[in-house]
PDB file of C-alpha atoms in Angstrom:
ATOM      1  CA  UNK A   1      42.796  13.559  77.305  1.00  0.00           C
ATOM      2  CA  UNK A   2      43.073  10.540  75.675  1.00  0.00           C
ATOM      3  CA  UNK A   3      43.827  10.020  72.042  1.00  0.00           C
ATOM      4  CA  UNK A   4      41.436   8.243  69.808  1.00  0.00           C
ATOM      5  CA  UNK A   5      43.382   7.450  66.637  1.00  0.00           C
ATOM      6  CA  UNK A   6      41.463   7.071  63.391  1.00  0.00           C
ATOM      7  CA  UNK A   7      41.670   5.468  59.731  1.00  0.00           C
ATOM      8  CA  UNK A   8      40.103   6.340  56.593  1.00  0.00           C
ATOM      9  CA  UNK A   9      40.342   3.826  53.636  1.00  0.00           C
ATOM     10  CA  UNK A  10      39.208   5.879  50.349  1.00  0.00           C
ATOM     11  CA  UNK A  11      40.166   9.228  50.210  1.00  0.00           C
ATOM     12  CA  UNK A  12      37.313  10.359  46.728  1.00  0.00           C
ATOM     13  CA  UNK A  13      34.702  12.733  48.236  1.00  0.00           C
ATOM     14  CA  UNK A  14      33.238  11.274  50.642  1.00  0.00           C
ATOM     15  CA  UNK A  15      36.611  10.185  52.238  1.00  0.00           C
ATOM     16  CA  UNK A  16      37.712  14.047  52.164  1.00  0.00           C
ATOM     17  CA  UNK A  17      34.625  15.162  53.216  1.00  0.00           C
ATOM     18  CA  UNK A  18      35.292  12.802  56.685  1.00  0.00           C
ATOM     19  CA  UNK A  19      38.938  14.457  56.712  1.00  0.00           C
ATOM     20  CA  UNK A  20      36.838  18.044  56.402  1.00  0.00           C
ATOM     21  CA  UNK A  21      35.023  17.981  59.192  1.00  0.00           C
ATOM     22  CA  UNK A  22      37.412  16.178  61.955  1.00  0.00           C
ATOM     23  CA  UNK A  23      39.250  19.146  60.891  1.00  0.00           C
ATOM     24  CA  UNK A  24      36.886  21.682  61.405  1.00  0.00           C
ATOM     25  CA  UNK A  25      34.835  19.981  64.357  1.00  0.00           C
ATOM     26  CA  UNK A  26      38.014  19.026  66.302  1.00  0.00           C
ATOM     27  CA  UNK A  27      37.272  21.167  69.265  1.00  0.00           C
ATOM     28  CA  UNK A  28      33.775  20.584  69.438  1.00  0.00           C
ATOM     29  CA  UNK A  29      33.843  17.076  69.283  1.00  0.00           C
ATOM     30  CA  UNK A  30      36.325  16.749  72.222  1.00  0.00           C
ATOM     31  CA  UNK A  31      34.391  18.766  74.405  1.00  0.00           C
ATOM     32  CA  UNK A  32      31.687  16.355  73.763  1.00  0.00           C
ATOM     33  CA  UNK A  33      32.938  13.709  73.736  1.00  0.00           C
ATOM     34  CA  UNK A  34      36.323  13.543  75.903  1.00  0.00           C
ATOM     35  CA  UNK A  35      38.656  12.318  73.463  1.00  0.00           C
ATOM     36  CA  UNK A  36      40.846  13.744  71.107  1.00  0.00           C
ATOM     37  CA  UNK A  37      40.831  12.042  67.126  1.00  0.00           C
ATOM     38  CA  UNK A  38      43.547  11.871  65.698  1.00  0.00           C
ATOM     39  CA  UNK A  39      43.600  10.315  61.806  1.00  0.00           C
ATOM     40  CA  UNK A  40      46.611   8.688  61.330  1.00  0.00           C
ATOM     41  CA  UNK A  41      46.580   6.690  58.406  1.00  0.00           C
ATOM     42  CA  UNK A  42      44.418   7.465  54.877  1.00  0.00           C
ATOM     43  CA  UNK A  43      44.448   4.748  52.580  1.00  0.00           C
ATOM     44  CA  UNK A  44      44.988   5.474  48.723  1.00  0.00           C
ATOM     45  CA  UNK A  45      45.619   3.681  45.213  1.00  0.00           C
ATOM     46  CA  UNK A  46      47.918   6.915  45.351  1.00  0.00           C
ATOM     47  CA  UNK A  47      50.185   7.489  48.181  1.00  0.00           C
ATOM     48  CA  UNK A  48      51.811  10.127  45.489  1.00  0.00           C
ATOM     49  CA  UNK A  49      49.200  12.467  45.361  1.00  0.00           C
ATOM     50  CA  UNK A  50      48.096  14.677  47.860  1.00  0.00           C
ATOM     51  CA  UNK A  51      44.262  15.660  48.036  1.00  0.00           C
ATOM     52  CA  UNK A  52      43.963  17.842  50.233  1.00  0.00           C
ATOM     53  CA  UNK A  53      46.358  19.945  52.025  1.00  0.00           C
ATOM     54  CA  UNK A  54      49.097  18.120  54.691  1.00  0.00           C
ATOM     55  CA  UNK A  55      48.065  15.400  54.414  1.00  0.00           C
ATOM     56  CA  UNK A  56      51.044  12.928  52.631  1.00  0.00           C
ATOM     57  CA  UNK A  57      52.315  12.393  55.162  1.00  0.00           C
ATOM     58  CA  UNK A  58      48.990  10.097  56.062  1.00  0.00           C
ATOM     59  CA  UNK A  59      48.969   8.266  53.468  1.00  0.00           C
ATOM     60  CA  UNK A  60      49.186   5.127  52.071  1.00  0.00           C
ATOM     61  CA  UNK A  61      49.284   2.162  49.460  1.00  0.00           C
ATOM     62  CA  UNK A  62      49.124  -0.801  51.753  1.00  0.00           C
ATOM     63  CA  UNK A  63      46.348  -2.008  54.429  1.00  0.00           C
ATOM     64  CA  UNK A  64      49.029  -3.585  56.184  1.00  0.00           C
ATOM     65  CA  UNK A  65      50.150   0.248  57.427  1.00  0.00           C
ATOM     66  CA  UNK A  66      46.896   0.878  58.847  1.00  0.00           C
ATOM     67  CA  UNK A  67      46.823  -2.496  60.687  1.00  0.00           C
ATOM     68  CA  UNK A  68      50.364  -1.717  62.090  1.00  0.00           C
ATOM     69  CA  UNK A  69      49.811   1.941  63.199  1.00  0.00           C
ATOM     70  CA  UNK A  70      49.539   1.465  67.413  1.00  0.00           C
ATOM     71  CA  UNK A  71      46.469   1.862  69.456  1.00  0.00           C
ATOM     72  CA  UNK A  72      43.854   1.995  65.877  1.00  0.00           C
ATOM     73  CA  UNK A  73      40.291   2.023  67.634  1.00  0.00           C
ATOM     74  CA  UNK A  74      38.263   3.766  64.111  1.00  0.00           C
ATOM     75  CA  UNK A  75      38.308   3.281  61.112  1.00  0.00           C
ATOM     76  CA  UNK A  76      35.593   5.307  58.225  1.00  0.00           C
ATOM     77  CA  UNK A  77      35.224   2.666  54.932  1.00  0.00           C
ATOM     78  CA  UNK A  78      34.793   4.967  52.045  1.00  0.00           C
ATOM     79  CA  UNK A  79      35.276   2.683  48.802  1.00  0.00           C
ATOM     80  CA  UNK A  80      33.832   1.559  46.422  1.00  0.00           C
ATOM     81  CA  UNK A  81      33.222  -2.148  45.900  1.00  0.00           C
ATOM     82  CA  UNK A  82      32.604  -5.578  48.045  1.00  0.00           C
ATOM     83  CA  UNK A  83      36.181  -5.846  47.550  1.00  0.00           C
ATOM     84  CA  UNK A  84      38.976  -4.901  49.095  1.00  0.00           C
ATOM     85  CA  UNK A  85      36.373  -3.133  51.614  1.00  0.00           C
ATOM     86  CA  UNK A  86      35.015  -6.307  53.015  1.00  0.00           C
ATOM     87  CA  UNK A  87      38.297  -8.065  53.538  1.00  0.00           C
ATOM     88  CA  UNK A  88      39.962  -4.913  55.292  1.00  0.00           C
ATOM     89  CA  UNK A  89      37.103  -4.271  56.970  1.00  0.00           C
ATOM     90  CA  UNK A  90      37.153  -8.044  58.539  1.00  0.00           C
ATOM     91  CA  UNK A  91      40.877  -7.667  59.108  1.00  0.00           C
ATOM     92  CA  UNK A  92      40.227  -4.276  61.209  1.00  0.00           C
ATOM     93  CA  UNK A  93      37.266  -5.826  63.467  1.00  0.00           C
ATOM     94  CA  UNK A  94      39.589  -9.035  64.124  1.00  0.00           C
ATOM     95  CA  UNK A  95      41.974  -6.025  65.288  1.00  0.00           C
ATOM     96  CA  UNK A  96      39.350  -4.788  67.276  1.00  0.00           C
ATOM     97  CA  UNK A  97      38.796  -1.523  65.851  1.00  0.00           C
ATOM     98  CA  UNK A  98      35.609   0.076  65.676  1.00  0.00           C
ATOM     99  CA  UNK A  99      34.859   0.372  62.169  1.00  0.00           C
ATOM    100  CA  UNK A 100      32.510   3.143  60.048  1.00  0.00           C
ATOM    101  CA  UNK A 101      30.739   2.537  56.057  1.00  0.00           C
ATOM    102  CA  UNK A 102      28.876   4.401  53.953  1.00  0.00           C
ATOM    103  CA  UNK A 103      29.631   1.226  51.287  1.00  0.00           C
ATOM    104  CA  UNK A 104      26.079  -0.171  50.573  1.00  0.00           C
ATOM    105  CA  UNK A 105      27.098  -2.754  47.764  1.00  0.00           C
ATOM    106  CA  UNK A 106      29.375  -4.591  50.508  1.00  0.00           C
ATOM    107  CA  UNK A 107      26.964  -3.798  52.974  1.00  0.00           C
ATOM    108  CA  UNK A 108      24.267  -5.544  51.288  1.00  0.00           C
ATOM    109  CA  UNK A 109      25.834  -8.769  50.403  1.00  0.00           C
ATOM    110  CA  UNK A 110      27.923  -8.904  53.891  1.00  0.00           C
ATOM    111  CA  UNK A 111      26.357  -6.355  56.739  1.00  0.00           C
ATOM    112  CA  UNK A 112      25.049  -9.089  58.707  1.00  0.00           C
ATOM    113  CA  UNK A 113      28.195 -11.087  58.767  1.00  0.00           C
ATOM    114  CA  UNK A 114      30.826  -7.941  59.828  1.00  0.00           C
ATOM    115  CA  UNK A 115      27.612  -7.195  62.534  1.00  0.00           C
ATOM    116  CA  UNK A 116      28.410 -10.593  63.825  1.00  0.00           C
ATOM    117  CA  UNK A 117      32.036 -11.095  63.478  1.00  0.00           C
ATOM    118  CA  UNK A 118      32.050  -7.458  65.278  1.00  0.00           C
ATOM    119  CA  UNK A 119      29.476  -9.112  68.214  1.00  0.00           C
ATOM    120  CA  UNK A 120      32.168 -11.483  68.429  1.00  0.00           C
ATOM    121  CA  UNK A 121      35.517  -9.009  69.071  1.00  0.00           C
ATOM    122  CA  UNK A 122      33.782  -6.095  70.986  1.00  0.00           C
ATOM    123  CA  UNK A 123      33.397  -3.682  68.843  1.00  0.00           C
ATOM    124  CA  UNK A 124      30.503  -2.214  66.887  1.00  0.00           C
ATOM    125  CA  UNK A 125      29.621  -1.296  63.187  1.00  0.00           C
ATOM    126  CA  UNK A 126      28.133   1.866  62.227  1.00  0.00           C
ATOM    127  CA  UNK A 127      26.538   2.007  58.992  1.00  0.00           C
ATOM    128  CA  UNK A 128      24.105   5.067  58.671  1.00  0.00           C
ATOM    129  CA  UNK A 129      25.637   6.315  55.541  1.00  0.00           C
ATOM    130  CA  UNK A 130      25.017   3.143  53.790  1.00  0.00           C
ATOM    131  CA  UNK A 131      20.751   4.249  52.831  1.00  0.00           C
ATOM    132  CA  UNK A 132      19.819   7.678  52.467  1.00  0.00           C
ATOM    133  CA  UNK A 133      23.140  10.019  53.001  1.00  0.00           C
ATOM    134  CA  UNK A 134      22.197  12.288  55.410  1.00  0.00           C
ATOM    135  CA  UNK A 135      18.524  10.826  56.553  1.00  0.00           C
ATOM    136  CA  UNK A 136      18.825   9.125  59.554  1.00  0.00           C
ATOM    137  CA  UNK A 137      16.890   6.533  58.618  1.00  0.00           C
ATOM    138  CA  UNK A 138      19.014   3.964  60.614  1.00  0.00           C
ATOM    139  CA  UNK A 139      19.272   5.301  63.579  1.00  0.00           C
ATOM    140  CA  UNK A 140      15.601   6.045  63.846  1.00  0.00           C
ATOM    141  CA  UNK A 141      14.451   2.879  62.601  1.00  0.00           C
ATOM    142  CA  UNK A 142      16.799   0.966  65.158  1.00  0.00           C
ATOM    143  CA  UNK A 143      14.517   2.861  67.769  1.00  0.00           C
ATOM    144  CA  UNK A 144      11.891   2.472  66.656  1.00  0.00           C
ATOM    145  CA  UNK A 145      11.869  -0.952  66.377  1.00  0.00           C
ATOM    146  CA  UNK A 146      12.772  -1.155  69.892  1.00  0.00           C
ATOM    147  CA  UNK A 147       8.794  -1.628  70.092  1.00  0.00           C
ATOM    148  CA  UNK A 148       7.347  -1.187  66.652  1.00  0.00           C
ATOM    149  CA  UNK A 149       6.822  -3.733  64.481  1.00  0.00           C
ATOM    150  CA  UNK A 150       8.050  -2.997  60.783  1.00  0.00           C
ATOM    151  CA  UNK A 151       5.515  -3.971  58.117  1.00  0.00           C
ATOM    152  CA  UNK A 152       6.339  -1.938  54.350  1.00  0.00           C
ATOM    153  CA  UNK A 153       8.854   0.340  54.078  1.00  0.00           C
ATOM    154  CA  UNK A 154       8.732   2.237  51.128  1.00  0.00           C
ATOM    155  CA  UNK A 155      11.457   4.409  49.954  1.00  0.00           C
ATOM    156  CA  UNK A 156      12.991   7.084  47.414  1.00  0.00           C
ATOM    157  CA  UNK A 157      17.196   5.562  48.144  1.00  0.00           C
ATOM    158  CA  UNK A 158      18.960   7.655  44.786  1.00  0.00           C
ATOM    159  CA  UNK A 159      18.697  11.192  44.164  1.00  0.00           C
ATOM    160  CA  UNK A 160      19.908  10.574  41.164  1.00  0.00           C
ATOM    161  CA  UNK A 161      16.500   9.313  39.349  1.00  0.00           C
ATOM    162  CA  UNK A 162      14.680  11.932  41.668  1.00  0.00           C
ATOM    163  CA  UNK A 163      16.257  14.551  40.387  1.00  0.00           C
ATOM    164  CA  UNK A 164      16.089  12.809  36.479  1.00  0.00           C
ATOM    165  CA  UNK A 165      12.073  12.610  37.176  1.00  0.00           C
ATOM    166  CA  UNK A 166      11.864  15.969  38.735  1.00  0.00           C
ATOM    167  CA  UNK A 167      13.991  17.951  35.893  1.00  0.00           C
ATOM    168  CA  UNK A 168      11.554  15.825  32.855  1.00  0.00           C
ATOM    169  CA  UNK A 169       8.773  17.221  35.343  1.00  0.00           C
ATOM    170  CA  UNK A 170       9.292  21.107  36.223  1.00  0.00           C
ATOM    171  CA  UNK A 171      11.207  21.472  32.590  1.00  0.00           C
ATOM    172  CA  UNK A 172       9.106  19.382  30.054  1.00  0.00           C
ATOM    173  CA  UNK A 173      12.995  18.086  29.049  1.00  0.00           C
ATOM    174  CA  UNK A 174      13.416  14.450  28.068  1.00  0.00           C
ATOM    175  CA  UNK A 175      15.324  11.677  30.637  1.00  0.00           C
ATOM    176  CA  UNK A 176      18.522  12.031  28.008  1.00  0.00           C
ATOM    177  CA  UNK A 177      18.488  15.571  29.197  1.00  0.00           C
ATOM    178  CA  UNK A 178      17.456  15.569  32.815  1.00  0.00           C
ATOM    179  CA  UNK A 179      20.419  12.466  33.338  1.00  0.00           C
ATOM    180  CA  UNK A 180      22.682  14.617  30.934  1.00  0.00           C
ATOM    181  CA  UNK A 181      21.989  17.878  33.633  1.00  0.00           C
ATOM    182  CA  UNK A 182      22.512  15.270  36.493  1.00  0.00           C
ATOM    183  CA  UNK A 183      26.208  14.433  35.404  1.00  0.00           C
ATOM    184  CA  UNK A 184      27.535  17.944  34.816  1.00  0.00           C
ATOM    185  CA  UNK A 185      26.348  18.396  38.465  1.00  0.00           C
ATOM    186  CA  UNK A 186      27.615  15.462  39.904  1.00  0.00           C
ATOM    187  CA  UNK A 187      24.867  14.085  40.990  1.00  0.00           C
ATOM    188  CA  UNK A 188      25.488  11.348  38.796  1.00  0.00           C
ATOM    189  CA  UNK A 189      28.003   9.325  37.368  1.00  0.00           C
ATOM    190  CA  UNK A 190      29.717   9.393  34.295  1.00  0.00           C
ATOM    191  CA  UNK A 191      28.633   5.643  34.516  1.00  0.00           C
ATOM    192  CA  UNK A 192      24.564   6.555  36.021  1.00  0.00           C
ATOM    193  CA  UNK A 193      24.153   2.614  35.488  1.00  0.00           C
ATOM    194  CA  UNK A 194      23.898   1.726  38.521  1.00  0.00           C
ATOM    195  CA  UNK A 195      21.459   4.882  39.490  1.00  0.00           C
ATOM    196  CA  UNK A 196      18.928   4.658  36.781  1.00  0.00           C
ATOM    197  CA  UNK A 197      18.992   0.205  36.398  1.00  0.00           C
ATOM    198  CA  UNK A 198      17.648   0.819  40.256  1.00  0.00           C
ATOM    199  CA  UNK A 199      20.418  -1.172  41.321  1.00  0.00           C
ATOM    200  CA  UNK A 200      21.876   1.243  43.899  1.00  0.00           C
ATOM    201  CA  UNK A 201      18.475   1.611  45.290  1.00  0.00           C
ATOM    202  CA  UNK A 202      18.260  -2.552  45.239  1.00  0.00           C
ATOM    203  CA  UNK A 203      21.778  -2.581  47.736  1.00  0.00           C
ATOM    204  CA  UNK A 204      20.031  -0.200  49.836  1.00  0.00           C
ATOM    205  CA  UNK A 205      16.731  -1.988  50.439  1.00  0.00           C
ATOM    206  CA  UNK A 206      18.316  -4.809  51.049  1.00  0.00           C
ATOM    207  CA  UNK A 207      19.940  -3.212  54.314  1.00  0.00           C
ATOM    208  CA  UNK A 208      16.933  -1.625  55.051  1.00  0.00           C
ATOM    209  CA  UNK A 209      15.039  -4.994  54.855  1.00  0.00           C
ATOM    210  CA  UNK A 210      18.501  -6.574  56.791  1.00  0.00           C
ATOM    211  CA  UNK A 211      17.462  -4.068  59.622  1.00  0.00           C
ATOM    212  CA  UNK A 212      13.875  -4.389  59.854  1.00  0.00           C
ATOM    213  CA  UNK A 213      12.590  -7.846  59.241  1.00  0.00           C
ATOM    214  CA  UNK A 214      16.046  -9.837  60.170  1.00  0.00           C
ATOM    215  CA  UNK A 215      16.287 -10.844  56.798  1.00  0.00           C
ATOM    216  CA  UNK A 216      16.518 -10.368  53.243  1.00  0.00           C
ATOM    217  CA  UNK A 217      14.078 -11.944  50.423  1.00  0.00           C
ATOM    218  CA  UNK A 218      16.036 -14.175  47.775  1.00  0.00           C
ATOM    219  CA  UNK A 219      17.618 -11.354  45.486  1.00  0.00           C
ATOM    220  CA  UNK A 220      16.400 -13.324  42.098  1.00  0.00           C
ATOM    221  CA  UNK A 221      12.983 -12.742  43.194  1.00  0.00           C
ATOM    222  CA  UNK A 222      13.250  -8.938  43.444  1.00  0.00           C
ATOM    223  CA  UNK A 223      12.064  -7.369  40.459  1.00  0.00           C
ATOM    224  CA  UNK A 224      14.442  -4.025  39.871  1.00  0.00           C
ATOM    225  CA  UNK A 225      13.276  -1.795  37.091  1.00  0.00           C
ATOM    226  CA  UNK A 226      14.947   1.106  36.083  1.00  0.00           C
ATOM    227  CA  UNK A 227      13.755   4.570  34.953  1.00  0.00           C
ATOM    228  CA  UNK A 228      14.883   4.782  31.306  1.00  0.00           C
ATOM    229  CA  UNK A 229      11.414   3.374  30.560  1.00  0.00           C
ATOM    230  CA  UNK A 230       9.966   6.519  31.309  1.00  0.00           C
ATOM    231  CA  UNK A 231       9.671   8.742  28.224  1.00  0.00           C
ATOM    232  CA  UNK A 232       8.514  12.874  28.792  1.00  0.00           C
ATOM    233  CA  UNK A 233       4.988  11.753  27.160  1.00  0.00           C
ATOM    234  CA  UNK A 234       4.622   9.406  30.125  1.00  0.00           C
ATOM    235  CA  UNK A 235       5.821  11.831  32.826  1.00  0.00           C
ATOM    236  CA  UNK A 236       3.411  14.768  31.172  1.00  0.00           C
ATOM    237  CA  UNK A 237       0.288  12.621  31.045  1.00  0.00           C
ATOM    238  CA  UNK A 238       0.951  11.915  34.847  1.00  0.00           C
ATOM    239  CA  UNK A 239       1.179  15.404  35.666  1.00  0.00           C
ATOM    240  CA  UNK A 240      -1.940  16.651  33.726  1.00  0.00           C
ATOM    241  CA  UNK A 241      -4.107  13.858  35.603  1.00  0.00           C
ATOM    242  CA  UNK A 242      -1.843  15.385  38.847  1.00  0.00           C
ATOM    243  CA  UNK A 243       0.283  12.235  39.412  1.00  0.00           C
ATOM    244  CA  UNK A 244       4.178  12.677  39.451  1.00  0.00           C
ATOM    245  CA  UNK A 245       6.617   9.241  39.302  1.00  0.00           C
ATOM    246  CA  UNK A 246       8.381   8.452  41.876  1.00  0.00           C
ATOM    247  CA  UNK A 247      11.640   5.600  41.363  1.00  0.00           C
ATOM    248  CA  UNK A 248      10.440   3.641  44.588  1.00  0.00           C
ATOM    249  CA  UNK A 249      12.354   0.811  46.443  1.00  0.00           C
ATOM    250  CA  UNK A 250       9.369  -1.154  48.353  1.00  0.00           C
ATOM    251  CA  UNK A 251       9.709  -4.231  50.938  1.00  0.00           C
ATOM    252  CA  UNK A 252       6.828  -5.629  52.947  1.00  0.00           C
ATOM    253  CA  UNK A 253       5.750  -8.698  54.729  1.00  0.00           C
ATOM    254  CA  UNK A 254       3.159 -10.864  54.086  1.00  0.00           C
ATOM    255  CA  UNK A 255       0.540 -12.337  56.357  1.00  0.00           C
ATOM    256  CA  UNK A 256       2.179 -15.657  55.514  1.00  0.00           C
ATOM    257  CA  UNK A 257       5.611 -14.089  56.788  1.00  0.00           C
ATOM    258  CA  UNK A 258       7.376 -13.799  53.127  1.00  0.00           C
ATOM    259  CA  UNK A 259       8.921 -10.921  52.740  1.00  0.00           C
ATOM    260  CA  UNK A 260       8.365  -9.393  49.185  1.00  0.00           C
ATOM    261  CA  UNK A 261      10.296  -6.315  47.541  1.00  0.00           C
ATOM    262  CA  UNK A 262      10.624  -4.371  44.349  1.00  0.00           C
ATOM    263  CA  UNK A 263      12.581  -1.572  43.076  1.00  0.00           C
ATOM    264  CA  UNK A 264      10.352   0.349  39.461  1.00  0.00           C
ATOM    265  CA  UNK A 265       8.700   3.821  38.676  1.00  0.00           C
ATOM    266  CA  UNK A 266       5.683   4.345  40.510  1.00  0.00           C
ATOM    267  CA  UNK A 267       3.224   6.750  39.858  1.00  0.00           C
ATOM    268  CA  UNK A 268       1.961   8.560  43.460  1.00  0.00           C
ATOM    269  CA  UNK A 269      -0.898  10.654  44.345  1.00  0.00           C
ATOM    270  CA  UNK A 270      -0.883  14.053  46.443  1.00  0.00           C
ATOM    271  CA  UNK A 271      -2.050  11.439  49.504  1.00  0.00           C
ATOM    272  CA  UNK A 272       1.347   9.949  48.913  1.00  0.00           C
ATOM    273  CA  UNK A 273       4.067  10.846  51.583  1.00  0.00           C
ATOM    274  CA  UNK A 274       6.446  10.428  48.844  1.00  0.00           C
ATOM    275  CA  UNK A 275       4.672  12.879  46.424  1.00  0.00           C
ATOM    276  CA  UNK A 276       6.302  16.378  47.522  1.00  0.00           C
ATOM    277  CA  UNK A 277       9.829  14.542  47.712  1.00  0.00           C
ATOM    278  CA  UNK A 278      11.466  16.552  44.659  1.00  0.00           C
ATOM    279  CA  UNK A 279      15.585  17.556  43.298  1.00  0.00           C
ATOM    280  CA  UNK A 280      17.693  14.959  45.163  1.00  0.00           C
ATOM    281  CA  UNK A 281      15.806  14.552  47.970  1.00  0.00           C
ATOM    282  CA  UNK A 282      15.760  10.931  49.470  1.00  0.00           C
ATOM    283  CA  UNK A 283      12.785  10.167  51.375  1.00  0.00           C
ATOM    284  CA  UNK A 284      11.787   6.407  53.610  1.00  0.00           C
ATOM    285  CA  UNK A 285       8.389   5.626  55.192  1.00  0.00           C
ATOM    286  CA  UNK A 286       8.153   3.031  57.107  1.00  0.00           C
ATOM    287  CA  UNK A 287       4.849   1.334  58.269  1.00  0.00           C
ATOM    288  CA  UNK A 288       4.148   0.465  62.061  1.00  0.00           C
ATOM    289  CA  UNK A 289       2.237  -1.138  64.206  1.00  0.00           C
ATOM    290  CA  UNK A 290       2.169   1.101  66.822  1.00  0.00           C
ATOM    291  CA  UNK A 291       3.159   4.852  65.404  1.00  0.00           C
ATOM    292  CA  UNK A 292       1.281   4.104  61.852  1.00  0.00           C
ATOM    293  CA  UNK A 293       3.489   5.700  58.932  1.00  0.00           C
ATOM    294  CA  UNK A 294       6.847   7.233  59.456  1.00  0.00           C
ATOM    295  CA  UNK A 295       8.525   9.342  56.863  1.00  0.00           C
ATOM    296  CA  UNK A 296      11.960  10.969  56.883  1.00  0.00           C
ATOM    297  CA  UNK A 297      13.336  13.108  54.342  1.00  0.00           C
ATOM    298  CA  UNK A 298      16.537  14.265  53.272  1.00  0.00           C
ATOM    299  CA  UNK A 299      19.836  15.152  51.299  1.00  0.00           C
ATOM    300  CA  UNK A 300      20.799  11.624  50.539  1.00  0.00           C
ATOM    301  CA  UNK A 301      24.275  11.699  49.163  1.00  0.00           C
ATOM    302  CA  UNK A 302      26.700  14.067  49.078  1.00  0.00           C
ATOM    303  CA  UNK A 303      30.653  14.390  50.601  1.00  0.00           C
ATOM    304  CA  UNK A 304      29.127  16.659  53.801  1.00  0.00           C
ATOM    305  CA  UNK A 305      25.576  15.021  53.974  1.00  0.00           C
ATOM    306  CA  UNK A 306      27.505  11.597  54.147  1.00  0.00           C
ATOM    307  CA  UNK A 307      30.599  12.065  55.815  1.00  0.00           C
ATOM    308  CA  UNK A 308      28.900  14.113  58.347  1.00  0.00           C
ATOM    309  CA  UNK A 309      26.517  11.102  59.341  1.00  0.00           C
ATOM    310  CA  UNK A 310      29.964   9.088  59.136  1.00  0.00           C
ATOM    311  CA  UNK A 311      31.139  11.065  61.812  1.00  0.00           C
ATOM    312  CA  UNK A 312      28.075  10.807  63.944  1.00  0.00           C
ATOM    313  CA  UNK A 313      28.306   6.724  63.993  1.00  0.00           C
ATOM    314  CA  UNK A 314      31.859   7.838  65.504  1.00  0.00           C
ATOM    315  CA  UNK A 315      30.793  10.369  67.994  1.00  0.00           C
ATOM    316  CA  UNK A 316      27.532   7.695  69.134  1.00  0.00           C
ATOM    317  CA  UNK A 317      30.537   4.455  68.844  1.00  0.00           C
ATOM    318  CA  UNK A 318      32.419   6.681  71.787  1.00  0.00           C
ATOM    319  CA  UNK A 319      29.511   8.003  73.610  1.00  0.00           C
ATOM    320  CA  UNK A 320      28.559   4.253  74.701  1.00  0.00           C
ATOM    321  CA  UNK A 321      32.233   3.573  75.076  1.00  0.00           C
ATOM    322  CA  UNK A 322      31.726   6.008  78.030  1.00  0.00           C
ATOM    323  CA  UNK A 323      28.743   4.666  79.262  1.00  0.00           C
ATOM    324  CA  UNK A 324      26.669   7.381  78.569  1.00  0.00           C
ATOM    325  CA  UNK A 325      22.988   7.072  76.914  1.00  0.00           C
ATOM    326  CA  UNK A 326      22.734   7.799  73.230  1.00  0.00           C
ATOM    327  CA  UNK A 327      19.700   7.719  70.707  1.00  0.00           C
ATOM    328  CA  UNK A 328      20.223   3.854  69.741  1.00  0.00           C
TER     329      UNK A 328
END
């Protein structure tokens, strides 16, 4: 059986999740894909610290070591910021490696550039995990958009803010208390700015805009409003009227062709598809010309939801390479 060599860039929560899934599902993946996957390198900032048993020999602090690995074909990237992630992936694509990323910050800004580069070098880019974690919105949209045109996308793209609004409504706690609990549970970072400000959802929205409309609006023209302006009394007043707050990211193409978007708290009623979405779940609704409104719901983050869709991207790449029919 042929062996496919892979590298994992970044070995935090998501990177470790990828490694665990590849190990636990090794035989099933071999049977389905007809190849054996070998994790040959793991790029970390401190190669002396073993995060997962029996991985110390795989660790390196140098991207040069990764590039020098003979026969490397697949790279899973789970680094947080735009750089050095983009520079690493650019070099790996030029090295003719398929790359799979969960990096929404990088992909929102450089995704189209990276995809074009991959096309020129005959490799693929998987980015399902960059938007809505375990919700298969990218694959679904690619399939739907073969025939349909997207007219508008609305989504709860950040599980932390949705958890906070849910907690405030159900348990009548303040924003500060709900945020503190989200941090204790690991849903929010010690510095929750990107979540509560809407910047996280904004980056994901820009990725969806590129996919659905082939372009992004001018970032400076998008209002991005956080949830820290919504008080417990606001939530209680809305609840009394049968309404719920959702932190919604939306993008729409107007009749004149202009793309307009916004990220902000939105009051929704029982008729709205985002009304029942509670806790840390994400949801994306897409208005199309032929099938109407499509809604996808699922867990938005975490080790295994994110890592599993990255492994699914790997499987799709391998099946395409073997000439087998797969979902787009």
